Amino acid sequence: MISRLALRNGSILSAAFLRTSTPCVTAAPKLLFHTSEQQFMPKKLPEVGGQVRFGFIPEEWFQFFYNKTGVTGPYMFGTGLIMYLLNKEIYVVGPETVHAFVALSVLVYGIKKFGPTVASSCDKNIQEMLDKANVGKNESMGILANAIEEEKKEQWRLDGRNYLFEARKENVDMQLEIEYRERLKMVNDEIKKRLDYQVELDNMNKRMEQVHMVRWIEQNVIKSITPQQEKDILGKCITNLKSMSTA
């Protein structure tokens, strides 16, 4: 009865404390000043379950008492604690105790009977999950390795970009030089044509002057010959022809 009263008073006090207490500012979650999703490393699950005694007491508790009280210390502590609770009526034996003992017995029996099967099934499921996770991990690692190789190739291409730019610059300079020389040749040809035209024009003027001069001289010479001179010249020519024929 005393234990039940203490539990009831404790629950009432705790409820009243929760109603009157103010929220703690330091317990509020911190604001995140970045929008990226936080990625935490998953906690590694234990591969082997911890050892227990009597089905529910961890082995670590016994190891803790071994260094202080020896081998019998945990058992004496447990027995003394039970006797103290019963003696001071902190825990009163009643119908609930029998129910709890029966339920605990059924629970222990179920664990002993079906525990290995359930454990093997759970281990099998965990192994399948690990295999799937490893497959996804290997695929992700392959994709990331390919991405790293592609990134290295791109960096190599970027390193060769300078040579490409130099080659293109040389090609542009060469094209500009070719265009300059072609235009220079075109100007030279045009100048040569104009000079040839001037030379030909001068030559034609000289020929025309010569022809005109020859015609003018012939005309003047013909005009200066009188009929008597023409008759004398003709007679002289005939005489020369006769002398040439006789010779």
XYZ file of N, CA and C in Angstrom:
741
model
N 0.822 -1.204 0.000
C 0.000 0.000 0.000
C 0.862 1.262 0.000
N 1.931 1.223 0.805
C 2.798 2.400 0.879
C 3.424 2.675 -0.484
N 3.811 1.567 -1.168
C 4.433 1.741 -2.486
C 3.452 2.340 -3.489
N 2.179 1.880 -3.427
C 1.174 2.423 -4.334
C 0.912 3.895 -4.054
N 0.870 4.279 -2.779
C 0.662 5.668 -2.419
C 1.820 6.545 -2.885
N 3.039 5.984 -2.750
C 4.216 6.753 -3.181
C 4.210 6.954 -4.700
N 3.835 5.899 -5.408
C 3.781 6.031 -6.871
C 2.724 7.034 -7.291
N 1.537 6.993 -6.589
C 0.462 7.923 -6.931
C 0.881 9.353 -6.641
N 1.497 9.609 -5.486
C 1.949 10.962 -5.163
C 3.029 11.433 -6.133
N 3.908 10.499 -6.525
C 4.966 10.865 -7.478
C 4.399 11.270 -8.830
N 3.361 10.533 -9.277
C 2.742 10.884 -10.564
C 2.051 12.232 -10.497
N 1.389 12.524 -9.332
C 0.705 13.807 -9.176
C 1.710 14.952 -9.169
N 2.808 14.762 -8.443
C 3.824 15.817 -8.372
C 4.482 16.065 -9.730
N 4.734 14.984 -10.456
C 5.352 15.143 -11.775
C 4.433 15.866 -12.750
N 3.107 15.565 -12.692
C 2.147 16.244 -13.561
C 2.072 17.726 -13.223
N 2.063 18.036 -11.919
C 2.007 19.447 -11.511
C 3.270 20.185 -11.935
N 4.400 19.528 -11.813
C 5.665 20.151 -12.233
C 5.690 20.428 -13.729
N 5.152 19.493 -14.514
C 5.115 19.692 -15.959
C 4.191 20.835 -16.351
N 3.079 21.026 -15.601
C 2.156 22.107 -15.927
C 2.741 23.459 -15.581
N 3.505 23.544 -14.471
C 4.022 24.842 -14.005
C 5.389 25.171 -14.588
N 6.066 24.202 -15.127
C 7.428 24.450 -15.620
C 7.367 25.192 -16.946
N 8.353 26.041 -17.189
C 8.477 26.784 -18.446
C 9.466 26.071 -19.356
N 9.292 26.210 -20.672
C 10.204 25.525 -21.582
C 11.604 26.113 -21.479
N 12.546 25.263 -21.585
C 13.956 25.656 -21.508
C 14.410 26.160 -22.871
N 15.032 27.327 -22.881
C 15.468 27.914 -24.141
C 16.643 27.142 -24.715
N 17.505 26.693 -23.819
C 18.698 25.981 -24.305
C 18.360 24.637 -24.905
N 17.173 24.104 -24.549
C 16.783 22.806 -25.098
C 16.166 22.917 -26.473
N 15.893 24.149 -26.917
C 15.292 24.328 -28.243
C 16.290 23.966 -29.321
N 15.814 23.445 -30.415
C 16.752 23.083 -31.489
C 17.394 24.311 -32.091
N 18.645 24.191 -32.444
C 19.383 25.291 -33.051
C 18.927 25.496 -34.488
N 18.868 26.776 -34.864
C 18.494 27.106 -36.232
C 19.657 26.820 -37.160
N 19.331 26.290 -38.298
C 20.341 25.993 -39.299
C 20.380 27.140 -40.293
N 21.561 27.659 -40.534
C 21.727 28.790 -41.429
C 22.127 28.356 -42.826
N 21.923 27.134 -43.165
C 22.192 26.654 -44.522
C 21.007 25.816 -44.972
N 20.811 25.781 -46.264
C 19.659 25.092 -46.840
C 19.968 23.688 -47.301
N 21.247 23.293 -47.297
C 21.587 21.949 -47.751
C 21.185 20.925 -46.705
N 20.849 19.774 -47.174
C 20.413 18.698 -46.282
C 21.603 18.104 -45.566
N 21.497 18.001 -44.229
C 22.588 17.432 -43.463
C 22.637 15.921 -43.673
N 23.842 15.430 -43.833
C 24.062 14.006 -44.026
C 24.949 13.493 -42.899
N 24.401 12.580 -42.132
C 25.135 11.998 -41.025
C 25.478 10.549 -41.356
N 26.602 10.121 -40.838
C 26.985 8.728 -41.013
C 26.040 7.848 -40.207
N 25.506 6.800 -40.822
C 24.600 5.924 -40.058
C 25.362 5.187 -38.966
N 24.657 5.014 -37.839
C 25.276 4.308 -36.730
C 25.429 2.823 -37.069
N 26.594 2.316 -36.779
C 26.872 0.928 -37.085
C 26.132 0.019 -36.105
N 25.345 -0.885 -36.642
C 24.610 -1.825 -35.804
C 25.535 -2.915 -35.285
N 25.295 -3.372 -34.045
C 26.144 -4.460 -33.534
C 25.880 -5.752 -34.302
N 26.950 -6.403 -34.684
C 26.813 -7.650 -35.431
C 26.448 -8.829 -34.526
N 26.836 -8.756 -33.267
C 26.542 -9.843 -32.316
C 25.837 -9.230 -31.115
N 24.742 -9.866 -30.649
C 24.022 -9.376 -29.491
C 24.824 -9.520 -28.214
N 24.531 -8.636 -27.247
C 25.233 -8.701 -25.971
C 24.835 -9.930 -25.159
N 25.737 -10.343 -24.303
C 25.482 -11.508 -23.460
C 24.680 -11.111 -22.225
N 23.773 -11.963 -21.830
C 22.919 -11.722 -20.658
C 22.895 -12.971 -19.790
N 22.484 -12.746 -18.555
C 22.272 -13.853 -17.621
C 20.837 -13.791 -17.116
N 20.300 -14.976 -16.890
C 18.917 -15.122 -16.449
C 17.949 -14.554 -17.469
N 18.401 -14.406 -18.686
C 17.528 -13.998 -19.768
C 17.347 -12.511 -19.947
N 17.708 -11.683 -18.945
C 17.474 -10.234 -19.116
C 18.533 -9.365 -18.429
N 19.413 -9.933 -17.590
C 20.419 -9.128 -16.895
C 21.679 -9.077 -17.757
N 22.173 -7.893 -18.127
C 23.361 -7.805 -18.977
C 24.607 -8.321 -18.271
N 25.507 -8.855 -19.043
C 26.755 -9.373 -18.509
C 27.638 -8.248 -17.957
N 27.488 -7.045 -18.462
C 28.316 -5.929 -18.006
C 28.077 -5.617 -16.538
N 26.821 -5.830 -16.071
C 26.553 -5.575 -14.663
C 27.364 -6.509 -13.767
N 27.437 -7.753 -14.161
C 28.225 -8.707 -13.376
C 29.707 -8.351 -13.437
N 30.190 -7.933 -14.593
C 31.599 -7.549 -14.696
C 31.900 -6.316 -13.843
N 30.923 -5.421 -13.715
C 31.111 -4.248 -12.874
C 31.266 -4.644 -11.403
N 30.463 -5.597 -10.967
C 30.554 -6.024 -9.562
C 31.769 -6.900 -9.305
N 32.272 -7.586 -10.299
C 33.416 -8.470 -10.082
C 34.622 -7.697 -9.582
N 34.844 -6.513 -10.111
C 36.010 -5.733 -9.691
C 35.858 -5.175 -8.283
N 34.617 -5.058 -7.780
C 34.381 -4.474 -6.460
C 34.146 -5.525 -5.384
N 33.284 -6.510 -5.697
C 32.829 -7.454 -4.660
C 33.195 -8.898 -4.948
N 33.763 -9.175 -6.103
C 34.083 -10.556 -6.419
C 32.965 -11.227 -7.193
N 33.019 -12.585 -7.258
C 32.073 -13.330 -8.090
C 30.677 -13.332 -7.492
N 30.581 -13.452 -6.166
C 29.261 -13.561 -5.524
C 28.595 -12.212 -5.311
N 29.281 -11.120 -5.601
C 28.720 -9.798 -5.337
C 27.417 -9.530 -6.071
N 27.310 -9.781 -7.374
C 26.046 -9.493 -8.076
C 24.874 -10.293 -7.531
N 25.125 -11.561 -7.197
C 24.032 -12.388 -6.699
C 23.580 -11.914 -5.325
N 24.530 -11.575 -4.451
C 24.180 -11.079 -3.128
C 23.461 -9.729 -3.217
N 23.897 -8.881 -4.152
C 23.229 -7.593 -4.316
C 21.797 -7.781 -4.784
N 21.574 -8.681 -5.726
C 20.222 -8.918 -6.212
C 19.340 -9.529 -5.152
N 19.888 -10.529 -4.403
C 19.092 -11.156 -3.342
C 18.782 -10.172 -2.234
N 19.771 -9.378 -1.846
C 19.558 -8.387 -0.792
C 18.564 -7.331 -1.211
N 18.606 -6.918 -2.485
C 17.658 -5.913 -2.951
C 16.242 -6.435 -2.922
N 16.063 -7.697 -3.340
C 14.715 -8.290 -3.301
C 14.214 -8.406 -1.869
N 15.074 -8.879 -0.981
C 14.667 -9.012 0.419
C 14.344 -7.652 1.032
N 15.112 -6.619 0.672
C 14.851 -5.280 1.206
C 13.496 -4.760 0.733
N 13.197 -4.941 -0.549
C 11.913 -4.483 -1.084
C 10.745 -5.206 -0.428
N 10.906 -6.518 -0.189
C 9.831 -7.282 0.464
C 9.708 -6.954 1.935
N 10.847 -6.746 2.605
C 10.838 -6.500 4.042
C 10.230 -5.150 4.365
N 10.587 -4.128 3.585
C 10.084 -2.786 3.842
C 8.722 -2.542 3.178
N 8.160 -3.581 2.573
C 6.873 -3.503 1.898
C 6.858 -2.430 0.798
N 8.050 -2.201 0.255
C 8.090 -1.337 -0.921
C 7.433 -2.050 -2.094
N 7.651 -3.343 -2.150
C 6.963 -4.156 -3.147
C 6.126 -5.174 -2.380
N 4.828 -5.124 -2.554
C 3.895 -5.996 -1.857
C 3.507 -7.130 -2.781
N 3.643 -8.366 -2.285
C 3.289 -9.538 -3.075
C 1.776 -9.661 -3.131
N 1.238 -9.756 -4.335
C -0.191 -9.858 -4.506
C -0.522 -10.661 -5.758
N -1.771 -10.594 -6.193
C -2.144 -11.322 -7.414
C -1.356 -10.842 -8.640
N -1.001 -9.567 -8.603
C -0.224 -9.074 -9.739
C 1.125 -9.763 -9.858
N 1.674 -10.140 -8.714
C 2.978 -10.825 -8.742
C 2.862 -12.172 -9.429
N 1.784 -12.883 -9.113
C 1.570 -14.186 -9.753
C 1.367 -14.004 -11.254
N 0.577 -12.983 -11.602
C 0.355 -12.720 -13.028
C 1.664 -12.361 -13.738
N 2.449 -11.528 -13.048
C 3.735 -11.147 -13.647
C 4.656 -12.352 -13.777
N 4.649 -13.231 -12.770
C 5.499 -14.427 -12.823
C 5.066 -15.346 -13.967
N 3.748 -15.505 -14.129
C 3.250 -16.354 -15.215
C 3.592 -15.740 -16.575
N 3.359 -14.417 -16.686
C 3.668 -13.754 -17.952
C 5.161 -13.834 -18.266
N 5.995 -13.664 -17.220
C 7.445 -13.755 -17.427
C 7.841 -15.166 -17.823
N 7.191 -16.152 -17.230
C 7.500 -17.545 -17.580
C 7.120 -17.830 -19.025
N 5.923 -17.335 -19.415
C 5.504 -17.532 -20.804
C 6.450 -16.803 -21.757
N 6.870 -15.610 -21.366
C 7.798 -14.842 -22.205
C 9.137 -15.567 -22.350
N 9.648 -16.083 -21.239
C 10.923 -16.809 -21.301
C 10.775 -18.068 -22.140
N 9.659 -18.770 -21.987
C 9.438 -19.970 -22.786
C 9.360 -19.634 -24.280
N 8.615 -18.547 -24.569
C 8.524 -18.153 -25.978
C 9.881 -17.767 -26.552
N 10.671 -17.064 -25.730
C 11.998 -16.679 -26.209
C 12.860 -17.911 -26.443
N 12.813 -18.849 -25.503
C 13.624 -20.065 -25.658
C 13.138 -20.931 -26.814
N 11.798 -20.943 -27.006
C 11.224 -21.818 -28.017
C 11.340 -21.211 -29.417
N 10.910 -19.965 -29.542
C 10.853 -19.342 -30.866
C 11.972 -18.320 -31.111
N 12.766 -18.067 -30.086
C 13.824 -17.078 -30.249
C 14.827 -17.411 -31.341
N 15.374 -18.617 -31.394
C 16.350 -18.928 -32.443
C 15.773 -18.789 -33.853
N 14.489 -19.238 -34.023
C 13.875 -19.121 -35.359
C 13.705 -17.658 -35.762
N 13.186 -16.860 -34.804
C 13.006 -15.433 -35.085
C 14.348 -14.755 -35.314
N 15.330 -15.144 -34.507
C 16.654 -14.532 -34.664
C 17.259 -14.864 -36.021
N 17.137 -16.146 -36.435
C 17.678 -16.515 -37.751
C 16.943 -15.794 -38.879
N 15.607 -15.649 -38.742
C 14.849 -14.922 -39.749
C 15.268 -13.457 -39.805
N 15.440 -12.865 -38.609
C 15.887 -11.468 -38.573
C 17.291 -11.316 -39.151
N 18.171 -12.278 -38.807
C 19.526 -12.232 -39.369
C 19.500 -12.372 -40.885
N 18.602 -13.234 -41.373
C 18.486 -13.408 -42.808
C 18.008 -12.112 -43.481
N 16.995 -11.481 -42.863
C 16.496 -10.222 -43.410
C 17.578 -9.128 -43.376
N 18.305 -9.110 -42.256
C 19.376 -8.115 -42.137
C 20.454 -8.365 -43.180
N 20.769 -9.658 -43.401
C 21.793 -9.973 -44.405
C 21.317 -9.578 -45.814
N 20.025 -9.818 -46.092
C 19.490 -9.393 -47.398
C 19.559 -7.873 -47.551
N 19.212 -7.173 -46.463
C 19.295 -5.717 -46.517
C 20.726 -5.256 -46.720
N 21.674 -5.937 -46.022
C 23.082 -5.575 -46.201
C 23.554 -5.863 -47.614
N 23.080 -6.997 -48.179
C 23.480 -7.321 -49.562
C 22.956 -6.269 -50.538
N 21.670 -5.891 -50.341
C 21.123 -4.845 -51.207
C 21.878 -3.530 -51.042
N 22.190 -3.226 -49.767
C 22.933 -1.988 -49.528
C 24.318 -2.042 -50.162
N 24.957 -3.234 -50.078
C 26.287 -3.373 -50.689
C 26.201 -3.264 -52.212
N 25.119 -3.845 -52.784
C 24.954 -3.724 -54.244
C 24.807 -2.262 -54.639
N 23.934 -1.549 -53.912
C 23.794 -0.121 -54.195
C 25.083 0.648 -53.948
N 25.800 0.241 -52.899
C 27.080 0.901 -52.607
C 28.075 0.675 -53.737
N 28.162 -0.585 -54.201
C 29.099 -0.887 -55.290
C 28.714 -0.143 -56.571
N 27.398 -0.091 -56.859
C 26.972 0.664 -58.044
C 27.307 2.144 -57.903
N 27.058 2.687 -56.710
C 27.375 4.101 -56.496
C 28.875 4.347 -56.618
N 29.670 3.415 -56.064
C 31.120 3.574 -56.158
C 31.584 3.481 -57.606
N 30.952 2.571 -58.388
C 31.299 2.479 -59.805
C 30.953 3.753 -60.554
N 29.743 4.285 -60.256
C 29.326 5.530 -60.911
C 30.259 6.670 -60.532
N 30.605 6.741 -59.240
C 31.499 7.805 -58.796
C 32.897 7.638 -59.382
N 33.371 6.364 -59.500
C 34.679 6.140 -60.123
C 34.671 6.570 -61.583
N 33.582 6.239 -62.293
C 33.467 6.697 -63.690
C 33.415 8.222 -63.770
N 32.702 8.815 -62.813
C 32.636 10.288 -62.806
C 34.010 10.894 -62.554
N 34.794 10.247 -61.677
C 36.150 10.737 -61.408
C 37.016 10.615 -62.652
N 36.907 9.486 -63.359
C 37.681 9.300 -64.592
C 37.276 10.337 -65.644
N 35.960 10.571 -65.769
C 35.505 11.569 -66.726
C 36.006 12.963 -66.344
N 36.021 13.234 -65.039
C 36.523 14.527 -64.587
C 38.008 14.672 -64.899
N 38.771 13.585 -64.721
C 40.194 13.629 -65.064
C 40.382 13.854 -66.564
N 39.542 13.196 -67.386
C 39.634 13.406 -68.830
C 39.318 14.861 -69.189
N 38.287 15.413 -68.533
C 37.939 16.799 -68.811
C 39.063 17.743 -68.401
N 39.706 17.452 -67.270
C 40.845 18.269 -66.860
C 41.989 18.138 -67.852
N 42.195 16.912 -68.360
C 43.231 16.728 -69.378
C 42.889 17.503 -70.648
N 41.606 17.484 -71.032
C 41.200 18.258 -72.197
C 41.390 19.761 -71.956
N 41.106 20.202 -70.735
C 41.303 21.610 -70.426
C 42.779 21.990 -70.493
N 43.652 21.050 -70.068
C 45.083 21.323 -70.193
C 45.497 21.448 -71.656
N 44.885 20.665 -72.552
C 45.215 20.756 -73.969
C 44.530 21.899 -74.685
N 43.657 22.620 -73.973
C 42.962 23.737 -74.596
C 43.932 24.849 -74.978
N 44.998 25.026 -74.178
C 45.967 26.075 -74.494
C 46.650 25.800 -75.826
N 47.008 24.521 -76.056
C 47.622 24.174 -77.337
C 46.645 24.408 -78.490
N 45.374 24.107 -78.259
C 44.368 24.321 -79.293
C 44.236 25.802 -79.615
N 44.230 26.634 -78.575
C 44.125 28.065 -78.805
C 45.339 28.601 -79.542
N 46.527 28.081 -79.189
C 47.732 28.512 -79.880
C 47.678 28.126 -81.361
N 47.221 26.889 -81.625
C 47.119 26.437 -83.020
C 46.115 27.293 -83.785
N 44.966 27.587 -83.170
C 43.973 28.430 -83.843
C 44.507 29.835 -84.070
N 45.254 30.351 -83.111
C 45.836 31.671 -83.277
C 46.828 31.680 -84.437
N 47.655 30.629 -84.528
C 48.594 30.540 -85.635
C 47.861 30.421 -86.970
N 46.760 29.651 -86.992
C 45.973 29.534 -88.229
C 45.385 30.889 -88.644
N 44.878 31.632 -87.658
C 44.318 32.952 -87.969
C 45.411 33.887 -88.480
N 46.590 33.847 -87.831
C 47.697 34.690 -88.295
C 48.123 34.302 -89.714
N 48.135 32.978 -89.967
C 48.511 32.525 -91.301
C 47.483 32.974 -92.341
N 46.200 32.895 -92.006
C 45.163 33.350 -92.930
C 45.263 34.856 -93.177
N 45.551 35.609 -92.124
C 45.725 37.046 -92.298
C 46.928 37.349 -93.191
N 48.029 36.596 -93.000
C 49.205 36.793 -93.835
C 48.915 36.449 -95.296
N 48.183 35.344 -95.510
C 47.823 34.955 -96.887
C 46.945 36.021 -97.527
N 45.965 36.521 -96.764
C 45.085 37.566 -97.300
C 45.879 38.832 -97.619
N 46.825 39.170 -96.748
C 47.647 40.361 -96.996
C 48.476 40.199 -98.260
N 49.078 39.027 -98.407
C 49.907 38.803 -99.589
C 49.060 38.757 -100.864
N 47.860 38.166 -100.774
C 46.988 38.153 -101.954
C 46.583 39.569 -102.351
N 46.248 40.390 -101.378
C 45.879 41.760 -101.692
C 47.089 42.550 -102.215
N 48.263 42.281 -101.646
C 49.470 42.938 -102.149
C 49.747 42.551 -103.598
N 49.553 41.263 -103.918
C 49.734 40.809 -105.298
C 48.696 41.440 -106.226
N 47.459 41.553 -105.720
C 46.411 42.165 -106.530
C 46.752 43.624 -106.818
N 47.248 44.337 -105.799
C 47.645 45.732 -106.015
C 48.796 45.818 -107.002
N 49.756 44.881 -106.854
C 50.887 44.862 -107.777
C 50.433 44.615 -109.211
N 49.512 43.676 -109.374
C 48.996 43.379 -110.723
C 48.262 44.580 -111.303
N 47.464 45.243 -110.460
C 46.727 46.404 -110.958
C 47.677 47.527 -111.356
N 48.706 47.732 -110.532
C 49.685 48.774 -110.883
C 50.427 48.421 -112.167
N 50.792 47.120 -112.301
C 51.489 46.685 -113.517
C 50.599 46.885 -114.760
N 49.306 46.549 -114.592
C 48.394 46.744 -115.716
C 48.322 48.220 -116.118
N 48.243 49.095 -115.087
C 48.167 50.520 -115.402
C 49.463 51.019 -116.055
N 50.596 50.519 -115.550
C 51.861 50.917 -116.168
C 51.973 50.376 -117.588
N 51.541 49.097 -117.780
C 51.560 48.546 -119.143
C 50.648 49.341 -120.076
N 49.518 49.783 -119.518
C 48.601 50.589 -120.328
C 49.260 51.911 -120.747
N 49.975 52.539 -119.782
C 50.648 53.788 -120.107
C 51.764 53.578 -121.126
N 52.515 52.480 -120.984
C 53.576 52.187 -121.943
C 52.987 51.940 -123.324
N 51.920 51.126 -123.374
C 51.273 50.851 -124.657
C 50.703 52.123 -125.269
N 50.160 52.991 -124.408
C 49.624 54.249 -124.911
C 50.727 55.128 -125.503
N 51.863 55.168 -124.821
C 52.996 55.942 -125.337
C 53.504 55.370 -126.656
N 53.594 54.036 -126.707
C 54.047 53.397 -127.953
C 53.077 53.669 -129.097
N 51.801 53.622 -128.807
C 50.820 53.891 -129.851
C 50.912 55.328 -130.331
N 51.104 56.248 -129.394
C 51.263 57.653 -129.790
C 52.493 57.832 -130.683
N 53.570 57.118 -130.317
C 54.780 57.227 -131.141
C 54.543 56.656 -132.533
N 53.851 55.499 -132.596
C 53.566 54.914 -133.908
C 52.677 55.817 -134.748
N 51.671 56.370 -134.085
C 50.791 57.279 -134.823
C 51.554 58.504 -135.313
N 52.433 59.018 -134.483
C 53.239 60.172 -134.901
C 54.151 59.809 -136.064
N 54.761 58.612 -135.967
C 55.630 58.191 -137.065
C 54.851 58.024 -138.375
N 53.695 57.372 -138.285
C 52.879 57.180 -139.493
C 52.456 58.523 -140.061
N 52.016 59.396 -139.152
C 51.580 60.713 -139.614
C 52.741 61.479 -140.243
N 53.912 61.360 -139.621
C 55.080 62.064 -140.168
C 55.473 61.510 -141.530
N 55.444 60.167 -141.663
C 55.792 59.550 -142.944
C 54.821 59.995 -144.017
N 53.537 59.980 -143.704
C 52.538 60.407 -144.671
C 52.733 61.877 -145.042
N 53.009 62.665 -144.035
C 53.189 64.103 -144.295
C 54.390 64.350 -145.196
N 55.487 63.611 -144.902
C 56.690 63.758 -145.731
C 56.414 63.292 -147.160
N 55.734 62.139 -147.297
C 55.423 61.629 -148.637
C 54.569 62.612 -149.415
N 53.556 63.114 -148.681
C 52.684 64.066 -149.377
C 53.444 65.330 -149.797
N 54.290 65.817 -148.934
C 55.062 67.020 -149.261
C 56.067 66.749 -150.382
N 56.675 65.546 -150.323
C 57.625 65.216 -151.378
C 56.911 65.126 -152.723
N 55.763 64.459 -152.697
C 55.000 64.322 -153.954
C 54.558 65.685 -154.467
N 54.140 66.525 -153.552
C 53.716 67.850 -153.963
C 54.880 68.680 -154.519
N 56.083 68.444 -153.971
C 57.245 69.247 -154.428
C 57.781 68.806 -155.787
N 57.402 67.639 -156.292
C 57.883 67.168 -157.611
C 57.037 67.805 -158.715
N 57.750 68.443 -159.711
C 57.067 69.071 -160.853
C 56.893 68.049 -161.967
N 56.052 68.327 -162.971
C 55.872 67.368 -164.066
C 57.163 67.129 -164.848
N 57.969 68.158 -165.029
C 59.226 67.987 -165.739
C 60.172 67.092 -164.967
N 60.251 67.306 -163.633
C 61.109 66.455 -162.798
C 60.614 65.015 -162.825
N 59.326 64.891 -162.849
C 58.766 63.531 -162.882
C 59.108 62.860 -164.202
N 59.070 63.614 -165.318
C 59.400 63.039 -166.621
C 60.883 62.697 -166.664
N 61.725 63.568 -166.123
C 63.174 63.299 -166.116
C 63.492 62.070 -165.278
N 62.873 61.964 -164.149
C 63.133 60.813 -163.258
C 62.664 59.528 -163.920
N 61.530 59.588 -164.597
C 61.021 58.394 -165.273
C 61.944 57.985 -166.402
N 62.454 58.972 -167.184
C 63.373 58.636 -168.242
C 64.659 58.056 -167.702
N 65.137 58.631 -166.621
C 66.362 58.107 -166.008
C 66.172 56.691 -165.517
N 65.047 56.400 -164.996
C 64.755 55.035 -164.505
C 64.728 54.057 -165.669
N 64.128 54.496 -166.799
C 64.073 53.601 -167.954
C 65.483 53.330 -168.456
N 66.309 54.378 -168.499
C 67.701 54.218 -168.963
C 68.454 53.265 -168.057
N 68.264 53.381 -166.773
C 68.931 52.482 -165.809
C 68.478 51.045 -165.993
N 67.226 50.879 -166.304
C 66.718 49.519 -166.508
C 67.297 48.918 -167.797
N 67.417 49.728 -168.829
C 67.992 49.227 -170.072
C 69.461 48.857 -169.893
N 70.178 49.733 -169.202
C 71.596 49.443 -168.961
C 71.756 48.204 -168.124
N 70.882 47.998 -167.224
C 70.945 46.808 -166.381
C 70.608 45.562 -167.179
N 69.691 45.687 -168.147
C 69.307 44.531 -168.936
C 70.401 44.129 -169.907
N 71.111 45.110 -170.464
C 72.214 44.811 -171.392
C 73.417 44.229 -170.655
N 73.645 44.639 -169.488
C 74.749 44.143 -168.691
C 74.472 42.728 -168.259
